[in-house]
Amino acid sequence: MLTWRRLHVKASAVHGLLTSRLVTEQHTWVHGHLPLCQSLSTGTPVRNDFFKDLEAQFAAARQKAADAMPGSSWSPIEINPNLPPERADIVIVGGGVVGWSIAYWLKQKERVRGALKVVVLEKDPTYAQASTVLSAGGIRQQFSLPENIHLSLASADFMRNINDYLGVLDEEPIDLQFNHSGYLFLASEDVAHIMEENYSTQRDAGAKVSLLSPTQLKEKFPWINTDGVVLASYGLENEGWFDPWTLLNAFRRKAMSMGVVQCCGEVTDFKYSVNRAMTTEGKSLDIRRIKSVKVQMPNSLEYQPVECAIVVNAAGAFSSKLAQILRVGSGAKNTFEGISLPVEPRKRFVYVFHCPDGPGLDTPFLVDYSGVYFRREGLGGNYITGASPEEEKEPDPGNLEVDHEFFMEKIWPNLAHRIPAFEKLKVTSAWAGFYDYNTFDQNGIIGLHPLIPNMYFATGFSGHGLQHSPAVGRAVAELILDGNFQTLDLSRFDFRRLLNQEPMLERNIV
Amino acid sequence: MSAHLMSLHRCCQRSARLLVAGRPWSSSSVSSPPLHTRLLLFLTQRFYDVEMLLRWRSQQGQRRVQKKNAYYSYTQHFHGADIAAAFYVLSLKGGFRYVGQSDWFHTDKRGQFNWNFLNHKDTPLEEVDMSCSLISYSGLENLVGQQSLRTLSLQGCPEVDDWFLARLHVFQDSLEELDISHCPRITTGGLAALRNLKGLRRLDMSSLPGLSNPGLVIILLEEMLPQCQIIASGYDLSLSQEGIEERNEQHEQGHESDKSEKQAIY
């Protein structure tokens, strides 16, 4: 070891001292002494090469012979090594942060090592269209439903101890780049009473939020124009933003280190058995149990059926496509067969702009009552902004192109009105991402569909999937392995509310 | 085991230094980790047993920190929140001063302390010195009730991180002096949380190794906390790249650089 070190050091020292000289010498050597070089290389090297080749050939032949022995996995037909396994216990469709979180928690909760075979299917390993990585990466506690507040608190707790949960031995510790800047919600006169109610719900749930009057607001953030603001609520703790990609990768790295299989492919079909059941009213119901999942490999005609016991639908914006294959929602309205998955992709734009005179290090994640939000990005005077469009003016979700008119017409006027410094700004970049938008009540759907006894849903989070992913993953794993929720009771998020037509709406001020 | 490895490590360092004739060992930016770390890494990659043992050791370490930072509910129940906070501070080998008193209660090197602090019932703490202790986010819960805490020193605490700083908003009305120098886990994201401390008059943030762009962060912090005096030494704030390059060259050529210079580079 020490000799090696010494050699290494010497080499580096020599390299450092002689770099410039060596370069010039090389040139002369190539041009001037070419014949000499050739004469030197005729004898022994060729013979050496011949023997080396021969040895390599022998080694390859030996390897092939060993492979062809009975009992080995070799077969004369070439098999794609990227194919998913033929059998698995649980198949998770969707390799976003929710999918990987479920995979991690399933493995974390298994009693015996290797008791569960979990496969995560992701159709696009580059994550070019994934909602996870295209989000603004914020986490807040300022919700109105106690379930959502508890989900956020649990997720913040997870992120605080992320290295205890997701740290892998002998790997770099995870740095989420969490920025502890709270959310600041501004309310106008019409919605101030909702904000007060939400505030008391949040305090009851244990979130650290404070209410500010316009004067206090002006004192705290002098760069805000408080015209029209009646009340503001400001998160003191556990709120801010972080790097979504780091969280996704941390989940993935840990889950794979625990034995989860990652596969790249799209689910195009299911094989299922149909059982006919009768209701008490005498109607017949078709209950479909999934037997196997057909996984289509990317850019090829090859596919692999994966036999499995349980499927988890965490496909986010595209989860209703998956449900339609199983004929979810194909029946008449107000029946079990008529409950469709009300999740659809919605396109949201995020704009990056530069403003050197903008607010500084204490910039919160500001959400105005007009619907416009913005936050700081880095320290160099860059900011990220966006807004939700009106229901009838939803952009076409077919592609991810950015509509710059939307910034000019909807966002900038509101932004410049709220923060006068933003009258002078320059948009430097923009992107679009998908929301897995729940058209019914804009909240997640967690649980089983009544007619498919082995497909669990964890989708429709409408923009808070990333921040709730650690807690949602744990909840779904509990639902699968323990049969019910153990830590957080999320039973109000299941399909029953769709059947009873009782939406669980967030009382938002936006 | 670690003691043995440490001595081995030291021994190797010495011999290597003799061989390499004055090449500074740890100042080069791409220096490989010490020998015992690499040996353990090699062993973990080869044997599951070693991996298991190491994981067990790290879990033990975590558990020890958790245990030290447990919530002192029993003490609180019998003696009140102030005594519980004082007891917590002393058992983490820290020191404190009560409101309206001039003398400090400190733990000595052997972890012994004067039990007379029990006599001051219902007297809140005014100054707390937790430097080089294992205080963590969960342990801070013991101090939350101290609404007249004016000075808090967290110098060189290995468990103090950004979440800890974000939690300090509980002292937002009282805290005037904060020392977070030499804390290895603090980054820019956590310093942004100090905005809640309105009354802060003095902030020592020297030598935070986790801070990128310290010069810019110091300026932004001064903007954010205008009434606060910010002490930030131990950073190389020279704008020119030449100075750094020059020093690196010196290292490559094998000049022994003095300690002060090393500290300045990071």
PDB file of N, CA and C in Angstrom, chain A residues 81-152:
ATOM      1  N   PRO A  81     -31.840  -8.359 -21.036  1.00  0.00           N
ATOM      2  CA  PRO A  81     -31.628  -8.364 -19.573  1.00  0.00           C
ATOM      3  C   PRO A  81     -32.446  -7.305 -18.838  1.00  0.00           C
ATOM      4  N   ASN A  82     -33.016  -6.361 -19.584  1.00  0.00           N
ATOM      5  CA  ASN A  82     -33.781  -5.305 -18.911  1.00  0.00           C
ATOM      6  C   ASN A  82     -35.239  -5.685 -18.676  1.00  0.00           C
ATOM      7  N   LEU A  83     -35.613  -6.870 -19.106  1.00  0.00           N
ATOM      8  CA  LEU A  83     -37.012  -7.267 -18.926  1.00  0.00           C
ATOM      9  C   LEU A  83     -37.342  -7.371 -17.445  1.00  0.00           C
ATOM     10  N   PRO A  84     -38.566  -7.020 -17.082  1.00  0.00           N
ATOM     11  CA  PRO A  84     -38.958  -7.207 -15.678  1.00  0.00           C
ATOM     12  C   PRO A  84     -39.059  -8.688 -15.350  1.00  0.00           C
ATOM     13  N   PRO A  85     -39.016  -9.047 -14.086  1.00  0.00           N
ATOM     14  CA  PRO A  85     -39.121 -10.454 -13.718  1.00  0.00           C
ATOM     15  C   PRO A  85     -40.491 -11.012 -14.064  1.00  0.00           C
ATOM     16  N   GLU A  86     -40.564 -12.321 -14.232  1.00  0.00           N
ATOM     17  CA  GLU A  86     -41.838 -12.918 -14.644  1.00  0.00           C
ATOM     18  C   GLU A  86     -42.865 -12.898 -13.517  1.00  0.00           C
ATOM     19  N   ARG A  87     -42.366 -12.958 -12.293  1.00  0.00           N
ATOM     20  CA  ARG A  87     -43.285 -12.975 -11.150  1.00  0.00           C
ATOM     21  C   ARG A  87     -42.843 -11.933 -10.139  1.00  0.00           C
ATOM     22  N   ALA A  88     -43.824 -11.340  -9.486  1.00  0.00           N
ATOM     23  CA  ALA A  88     -43.506 -10.400  -8.409  1.00  0.00           C
ATOM     24  C   ALA A  88     -44.681 -10.415  -7.448  1.00  0.00           C
ATOM     25  N   ASP A  89     -44.436  -9.984  -6.232  1.00  0.00           N
ATOM     26  CA  ASP A  89     -45.545  -9.904  -5.282  1.00  0.00           C
ATOM     27  C   ASP A  89     -46.334  -8.625  -5.506  1.00  0.00           C
ATOM     28  N   ILE A  90     -45.590  -7.519  -5.574  1.00  0.00           N
ATOM     29  CA  ILE A  90     -46.251  -6.221  -5.710  1.00  0.00           C
ATOM     30  C   ILE A  90     -45.628  -5.483  -6.882  1.00  0.00           C
ATOM     31  N   VAL A  91     -46.459  -5.027  -7.789  1.00  0.00           N
ATOM     32  CA  VAL A  91     -45.980  -4.216  -8.904  1.00  0.00           C
ATOM     33  C   VAL A  91     -46.463  -2.791  -8.681  1.00  0.00           C
ATOM     34  N   ILE A  92     -45.524  -1.868  -8.660  1.00  0.00           N
ATOM     35  CA  ILE A  92     -45.879  -0.462  -8.497  1.00  0.00           C
ATOM     36  C   ILE A  92     -45.746   0.194  -9.856  1.00  0.00           C
ATOM     37  N   VAL A  93     -46.833   0.707 -10.368  1.00  0.00           N
ATOM     38  CA  VAL A  93     -46.807   1.347 -11.675  1.00  0.00           C
ATOM     39  C   VAL A  93     -46.593   2.837 -11.460  1.00  0.00           C
ATOM     40  N   GLY A  94     -45.497   3.338 -11.950  1.00  0.00           N
ATOM     41  CA  GLY A  94     -45.161   4.751 -11.779  1.00  0.00           C
ATOM     42  C   GLY A  94     -43.957   4.881 -10.875  1.00  0.00           C
ATOM     43  N   GLY A  95     -42.846   5.313 -11.438  1.00  0.00           N
ATOM     44  CA  GLY A  95     -41.609   5.440 -10.668  1.00  0.00           C
ATOM     45  C   GLY A  95     -41.347   6.875 -10.269  1.00  0.00           C
ATOM     46  N   GLY A  96     -42.398   7.586  -9.939  1.00  0.00           N
ATOM     47  CA  GLY A  96     -42.212   8.933  -9.403  1.00  0.00           C
ATOM     48  C   GLY A  96     -41.917   8.857  -7.923  1.00  0.00           C
ATOM     49  N   VAL A  97     -41.956   9.981  -7.275  1.00  0.00           N
ATOM     50  CA  VAL A  97     -41.552   9.989  -5.868  1.00  0.00           C
ATOM     51  C   VAL A  97     -42.548   9.209  -5.009  1.00  0.00           C
ATOM     52  N   VAL A  98     -43.829   9.236  -5.379  1.00  0.00           N
ATOM     53  CA  VAL A  98     -44.817   8.478  -4.604  1.00  0.00           C
ATOM     54  C   VAL A  98     -44.584   6.974  -4.776  1.00  0.00           C
ATOM     55  N   GLY A  99     -44.357   6.564  -6.014  1.00  0.00           N
ATOM     56  CA  GLY A  99     -44.117   5.147  -6.276  1.00  0.00           C
ATOM     57  C   GLY A  99     -42.903   4.626  -5.535  1.00  0.00           C
ATOM     58  N   TRP A 100     -41.829   5.374  -5.576  1.00  0.00           N
ATOM     59  CA  TRP A 100     -40.612   4.920  -4.902  1.00  0.00           C
ATOM     60  C   TRP A 100     -40.762   4.973  -3.394  1.00  0.00           C
ATOM     61  N   SER A 101     -41.529   5.935  -2.920  1.00  0.00           N
ATOM     62  CA  SER A 101     -41.758   6.004  -1.484  1.00  0.00           C
ATOM     63  C   SER A 101     -42.536   4.785  -1.010  1.00  0.00           C
ATOM     64  N   ILE A 102     -43.556   4.374  -1.790  1.00  0.00           N
ATOM     65  CA  ILE A 102     -44.313   3.177  -1.425  1.00  0.00           C
ATOM     66  C   ILE A 102     -43.390   1.967  -1.426  1.00  0.00           C
ATOM     67  N   ALA A 103     -42.540   1.888  -2.464  1.00  0.00           N
ATOM     68  CA  ALA A 103     -41.618   0.749  -2.548  1.00  0.00           C
ATOM     69  C   ALA A 103     -40.709   0.702  -1.331  1.00  0.00           C
ATOM     70  N   TYR A 104     -40.192   1.879  -0.949  1.00  0.00           N
ATOM     71  CA  TYR A 104     -39.302   1.928   0.220  1.00  0.00           C
ATOM     72  C   TYR A 104     -40.026   1.480   1.478  1.00  0.00           C
ATOM     73  N   TRP A 105     -41.235   1.996   1.693  1.00  0.00           N
ATOM     74  CA  TRP A 105     -41.948   1.667   2.925  1.00  0.00           C
ATOM     75  C   TRP A 105     -42.383   0.222   2.972  1.00  0.00           C
ATOM     76  N   LEU A 106     -42.715  -0.349   1.776  1.00  0.00           N
ATOM     77  CA  LEU A 106     -43.055  -1.776   1.751  1.00  0.00           C
ATOM     78  C   LEU A 106     -41.870  -2.597   2.224  1.00  0.00           C
ATOM     79  N   LYS A 107     -40.687  -2.231   1.729  1.00  0.00           N
ATOM     80  CA  LYS A 107     -39.486  -2.976   2.109  1.00  0.00           C
ATOM     81  C   LYS A 107     -39.134  -2.723   3.573  1.00  0.00           C
ATOM     82  N   GLN A 108     -39.374  -1.500   4.009  1.00  0.00           N
ATOM     83  CA  GLN A 108     -39.055  -1.140   5.388  1.00  0.00           C
ATOM     84  C   GLN A 108     -39.930  -1.919   6.374  1.00  0.00           C
ATOM     85  N   LYS A 109     -41.163  -2.173   5.953  1.00  0.00           N
ATOM     86  CA  LYS A 109     -42.103  -2.805   6.871  1.00  0.00           C
ATOM     87  C   LYS A 109     -42.115  -4.321   6.785  1.00  0.00           C
ATOM     88  N   GLU A 110     -41.417  -4.896   5.795  1.00  0.00           N
ATOM     89  CA  GLU A 110     -41.455  -6.360   5.685  1.00  0.00           C
ATOM     90  C   GLU A 110     -40.740  -6.969   6.891  1.00  0.00           C
ATOM     91  N   ARG A 111     -41.252  -8.109   7.339  1.00  0.00           N
ATOM     92  CA  ARG A 111     -40.750  -8.704   8.586  1.00  0.00           C
ATOM     93  C   ARG A 111     -39.438  -9.429   8.363  1.00  0.00           C
ATOM     94  N   VAL A 112     -39.372 -10.204   7.277  1.00  0.00           N
ATOM     95  CA  VAL A 112     -38.173 -10.979   6.970  1.00  0.00           C
ATOM     96  C   VAL A 112     -37.512 -10.351   5.750  1.00  0.00           C
ATOM     97  N   ARG A 113     -36.204 -10.356   5.740  1.00  0.00           N
ATOM     98  CA  ARG A 113     -35.499  -9.774   4.610  1.00  0.00           C
ATOM     99  C   ARG A 113     -35.824 -10.568   3.345  1.00  0.00           C
ATOM    100  N   GLY A 114     -36.227  -9.855   2.287  1.00  0.00           N
ATOM    101  CA  GLY A 114     -36.516 -10.537   1.033  1.00  0.00           C
ATOM    102  C   GLY A 114     -37.871 -11.216   1.012  1.00  0.00           C
ATOM    103  N   ALA A 115     -38.751 -10.877   1.957  1.00  0.00           N
ATOM    104  CA  ALA A 115     -40.058 -11.532   2.000  1.00  0.00           C
ATOM    105  C   ALA A 115     -40.954 -11.066   0.859  1.00  0.00           C
ATOM    106  N   LEU A 116     -40.746  -9.852   0.424  1.00  0.00           N
ATOM    107  CA  LEU A 116     -41.591  -9.294  -0.625  1.00  0.00           C
ATOM    108  C   LEU A 116     -40.745  -9.030  -1.865  1.00  0.00           C
ATOM    109  N   LYS A 117     -41.307  -9.374  -2.998  1.00  0.00           N
ATOM    110  CA  LYS A 117     -40.635  -9.007  -4.237  1.00  0.00           C
ATOM    111  C   LYS A 117     -41.397  -7.836  -4.841  1.00  0.00           C
ATOM    112  N   VAL A 118     -40.786  -6.692  -4.823  1.00  0.00           N
ATOM    113  CA  VAL A 118     -41.437  -5.473  -5.279  1.00  0.00           C
ATOM    114  C   VAL A 118     -40.776  -5.013  -6.578  1.00  0.00           C
ATOM    115  N   VAL A 119     -41.598  -4.690  -7.564  1.00  0.00           N
ATOM    116  CA  VAL A 119     -41.087  -4.184  -8.837  1.00  0.00           C
ATOM    117  C   VAL A 119     -41.675  -2.798  -9.061  1.00  0.00           C
ATOM    118  N   VAL A 120     -40.828  -1.857  -9.415  1.00  0.00           N
ATOM    119  CA  VAL A 120     -41.302  -0.518  -9.756  1.00  0.00           C
ATOM    120  C   VAL A 120     -41.151  -0.332 -11.258  1.00  0.00           C
ATOM    121  N   LEU A 121     -42.255   0.007 -11.917  1.00  0.00           N
ATOM    122  CA  LEU A 121     -42.231   0.207 -13.357  1.00  0.00           C
ATOM    123  C   LEU A 121     -42.299   1.695 -13.673  1.00  0.00           C
ATOM    124  N   GLU A 122     -41.364   2.147 -14.477  1.00  0.00           N
ATOM    125  CA  GLU A 122     -41.360   3.549 -14.893  1.00  0.00           C
ATOM    126  C   GLU A 122     -41.225   3.568 -16.400  1.00  0.00           C
ATOM    127  N   LYS A 123     -42.108   4.307 -17.072  1.00  0.00           N
ATOM    128  CA  LYS A 123     -42.060   4.239 -18.528  1.00  0.00           C
ATOM    129  C   LYS A 123     -40.950   5.106 -19.102  1.00  0.00           C
ATOM    130  N   ASP A 124     -40.556   6.126 -18.380  1.00  0.00           N
ATOM    131  CA  ASP A 124     -39.529   7.026 -18.921  1.00  0.00           C
ATOM    132  C   ASP A 124     -38.412   7.192 -17.889  1.00  0.00           C
ATOM    133  N   PRO A 125     -37.317   6.484 -18.040  1.00  0.00           N
ATOM    134  CA  PRO A 125     -36.254   6.583 -17.027  1.00  0.00           C
ATOM    135  C   PRO A 125     -35.540   7.927 -17.029  1.00  0.00           C
ATOM    136  N   THR A 126     -35.781   8.744 -18.036  1.00  0.00           N
ATOM    137  CA  THR A 126     -35.149  10.073 -18.021  1.00  0.00           C
ATOM    138  C   THR A 126     -35.975  11.054 -17.196  1.00  0.00           C
ATOM    139  N   TYR A 127     -37.183  10.692 -16.820  1.00  0.00           N
ATOM    140  CA  TYR A 127     -38.088  11.540 -16.027  1.00  0.00           C
ATOM    141  C   TYR A 127     -38.330  12.893 -16.696  1.00  0.00           C
ATOM    142  N   ALA A 128     -38.350  12.880 -18.048  1.00  0.00           N
ATOM    143  CA  ALA A 128     -38.489  14.141 -18.761  1.00  0.00           C
ATOM    144  C   ALA A 128     -39.868  14.763 -18.563  1.00  0.00           C
ATOM    145  N   GLN A 129     -40.898  13.929 -18.350  1.00  0.00           N
ATOM    146  CA  GLN A 129     -42.251  14.468 -18.194  1.00  0.00           C
ATOM    147  C   GLN A 129     -42.806  14.214 -16.807  1.00  0.00           C
ATOM    148  N   ALA A 130     -41.967  13.775 -15.891  1.00  0.00           N
ATOM    149  CA  ALA A 130     -42.464  13.389 -14.578  1.00  0.00           C
ATOM    150  C   ALA A 130     -42.823  14.620 -13.764  1.00  0.00           C
ATOM    151  N   SER A 131     -43.972  14.528 -13.100  1.00  0.00           N
ATOM    152  CA  SER A 131     -44.415  15.671 -12.287  1.00  0.00           C
ATOM    153  C   SER A 131     -43.456  15.942 -11.135  1.00  0.00           C
ATOM    154  N   THR A 132     -42.850  14.862 -10.623  1.00  0.00           N
ATOM    155  CA  THR A 132     -41.959  15.005  -9.470  1.00  0.00           C
ATOM    156  C   THR A 132     -40.883  16.040  -9.712  1.00  0.00           C
ATOM    157  N   VAL A 133     -40.166  15.870 -10.802  1.00  0.00           N
ATOM    158  CA  VAL A 133     -38.980  16.704 -10.989  1.00  0.00           C
ATOM    159  C   VAL A 133     -39.311  18.037 -11.636  1.00  0.00           C
ATOM    160  N   LEU A 134     -40.536  18.174 -12.153  1.00  0.00           N
ATOM    161  CA  LEU A 134     -40.884  19.449 -12.788  1.00  0.00           C
ATOM    162  C   LEU A 134     -41.665  20.360 -11.840  1.00  0.00           C
ATOM    163  N   SER A 135     -41.744  19.973 -10.570  1.00  0.00           N
ATOM    164  CA  SER A 135     -42.516  20.786  -9.641  1.00  0.00           C
ATOM    165  C   SER A 135     -41.637  21.886  -9.048  1.00  0.00           C
ATOM    166  N   ALA A 136     -42.277  22.775  -8.305  1.00  0.00           N
ATOM    167  CA  ALA A 136     -41.525  23.858  -7.665  1.00  0.00           C
ATOM    168  C   ALA A 136     -40.876  23.396  -6.358  1.00  0.00           C
ATOM    169  N   GLY A 137     -41.232  22.217  -5.883  1.00  0.00           N
ATOM    170  CA  GLY A 137     -40.528  21.615  -4.749  1.00  0.00           C
ATOM    171  C   GLY A 137     -40.830  22.205  -3.384  1.00  0.00           C
ATOM    172  N   GLY A 138     -42.027  22.699  -3.192  1.00  0.00           N
ATOM    173  CA  GLY A 138     -42.339  23.313  -1.906  1.00  0.00           C
ATOM    174  C   GLY A 138     -43.016  22.351  -0.949  1.00  0.00           C
ATOM    175  N   ILE A 139     -42.895  22.640   0.351  1.00  0.00           N
ATOM    176  CA  ILE A 139     -43.655  21.888   1.354  1.00  0.00           C
ATOM    177  C   ILE A 139     -44.255  22.896   2.319  1.00  0.00           C
ATOM    178  N   ARG A 140     -45.522  22.714   2.629  1.00  0.00           N
ATOM    179  CA  ARG A 140     -46.214  23.652   3.517  1.00  0.00           C
ATOM    180  C   ARG A 140     -47.146  22.897   4.443  1.00  0.00           C
ATOM    181  N   GLN A 141     -47.529  23.555   5.524  1.00  0.00           N
ATOM    182  CA  GLN A 141     -48.526  22.981   6.410  1.00  0.00           C
ATOM    183  C   GLN A 141     -49.839  23.729   6.319  1.00  0.00           C
ATOM    184  N   GLN A 142     -49.861  24.745   5.516  1.00  0.00           N
ATOM    185  CA  GLN A 142     -51.034  25.613   5.533  1.00  0.00           C
ATOM    186  C   GLN A 142     -52.107  25.066   4.610  1.00  0.00           C
ATOM    187  N   PHE A 143     -52.744  23.981   5.082  1.00  0.00           N
ATOM    188  CA  PHE A 143     -53.889  23.394   4.406  1.00  0.00           C
ATOM    189  C   PHE A 143     -55.107  23.609   5.298  1.00  0.00           C
ATOM    190  N   SER A 144     -56.268  23.228   4.782  1.00  0.00           N
ATOM    191  CA  SER A 144     -57.447  23.355   5.632  1.00  0.00           C
ATOM    192  C   SER A 144     -57.921  22.001   6.139  1.00  0.00           C
ATOM    193  N   LEU A 145     -57.598  20.923   5.441  1.00  0.00           N
ATOM    194  CA  LEU A 145     -58.005  19.604   5.912  1.00  0.00           C
ATOM    195  C   LEU A 145     -56.971  19.081   6.897  1.00  0.00           C
ATOM    196  N   PRO A 146     -57.416  18.608   8.061  1.00  0.00           N
ATOM    197  CA  PRO A 146     -56.454  18.091   9.046  1.00  0.00           C
ATOM    198  C   PRO A 146     -55.592  16.967   8.473  1.00  0.00           C
ATOM    199  N   GLU A 147     -56.167  16.143   7.584  1.00  0.00           N
ATOM    200  CA  GLU A 147     -55.390  15.049   6.994  1.00  0.00           C
ATOM    201  C   GLU A 147     -54.170  15.585   6.239  1.00  0.00           C
ATOM    202  N   ASN A 148     -54.423  16.621   5.453  1.00  0.00           N
ATOM    203  CA  ASN A 148     -53.317  17.181   4.670  1.00  0.00           C
ATOM    204  C   ASN A 148     -52.262  17.803   5.573  1.00  0.00           C
ATOM    205  N   ILE A 149     -52.692  18.447   6.646  1.00  0.00           N
ATOM    206  CA  ILE A 149     -51.736  19.061   7.561  1.00  0.00           C
ATOM    207  C   ILE A 149     -50.893  17.974   8.220  1.00  0.00           C
ATOM    208  N   HIS A 150     -51.550  16.899   8.636  1.00  0.00           N
ATOM    209  CA  HIS A 150     -50.806  15.817   9.271  1.00  0.00           C
ATOM    210  C   HIS A 150     -49.854  15.144   8.295  1.00  0.00           C
ATOM    211  N   LEU A 151     -50.303  15.010   7.045  1.00  0.00           N
ATOM    212  CA  LEU A 151     -49.414  14.437   6.033  1.00  0.00           C
ATOM    213  C   LEU A 151     -48.172  15.295   5.882  1.00  0.00           C
ATOM    214  N   SER A 152     -48.354  16.612   5.857  1.00  0.00           N
ATOM    215  CA  SER A 152     -47.207  17.513   5.709  1.00  0.00           C
ATOM    216  C   SER A 152     -46.294  17.448   6.915  1.00  0.00           C
TER     217      SER A 152
END
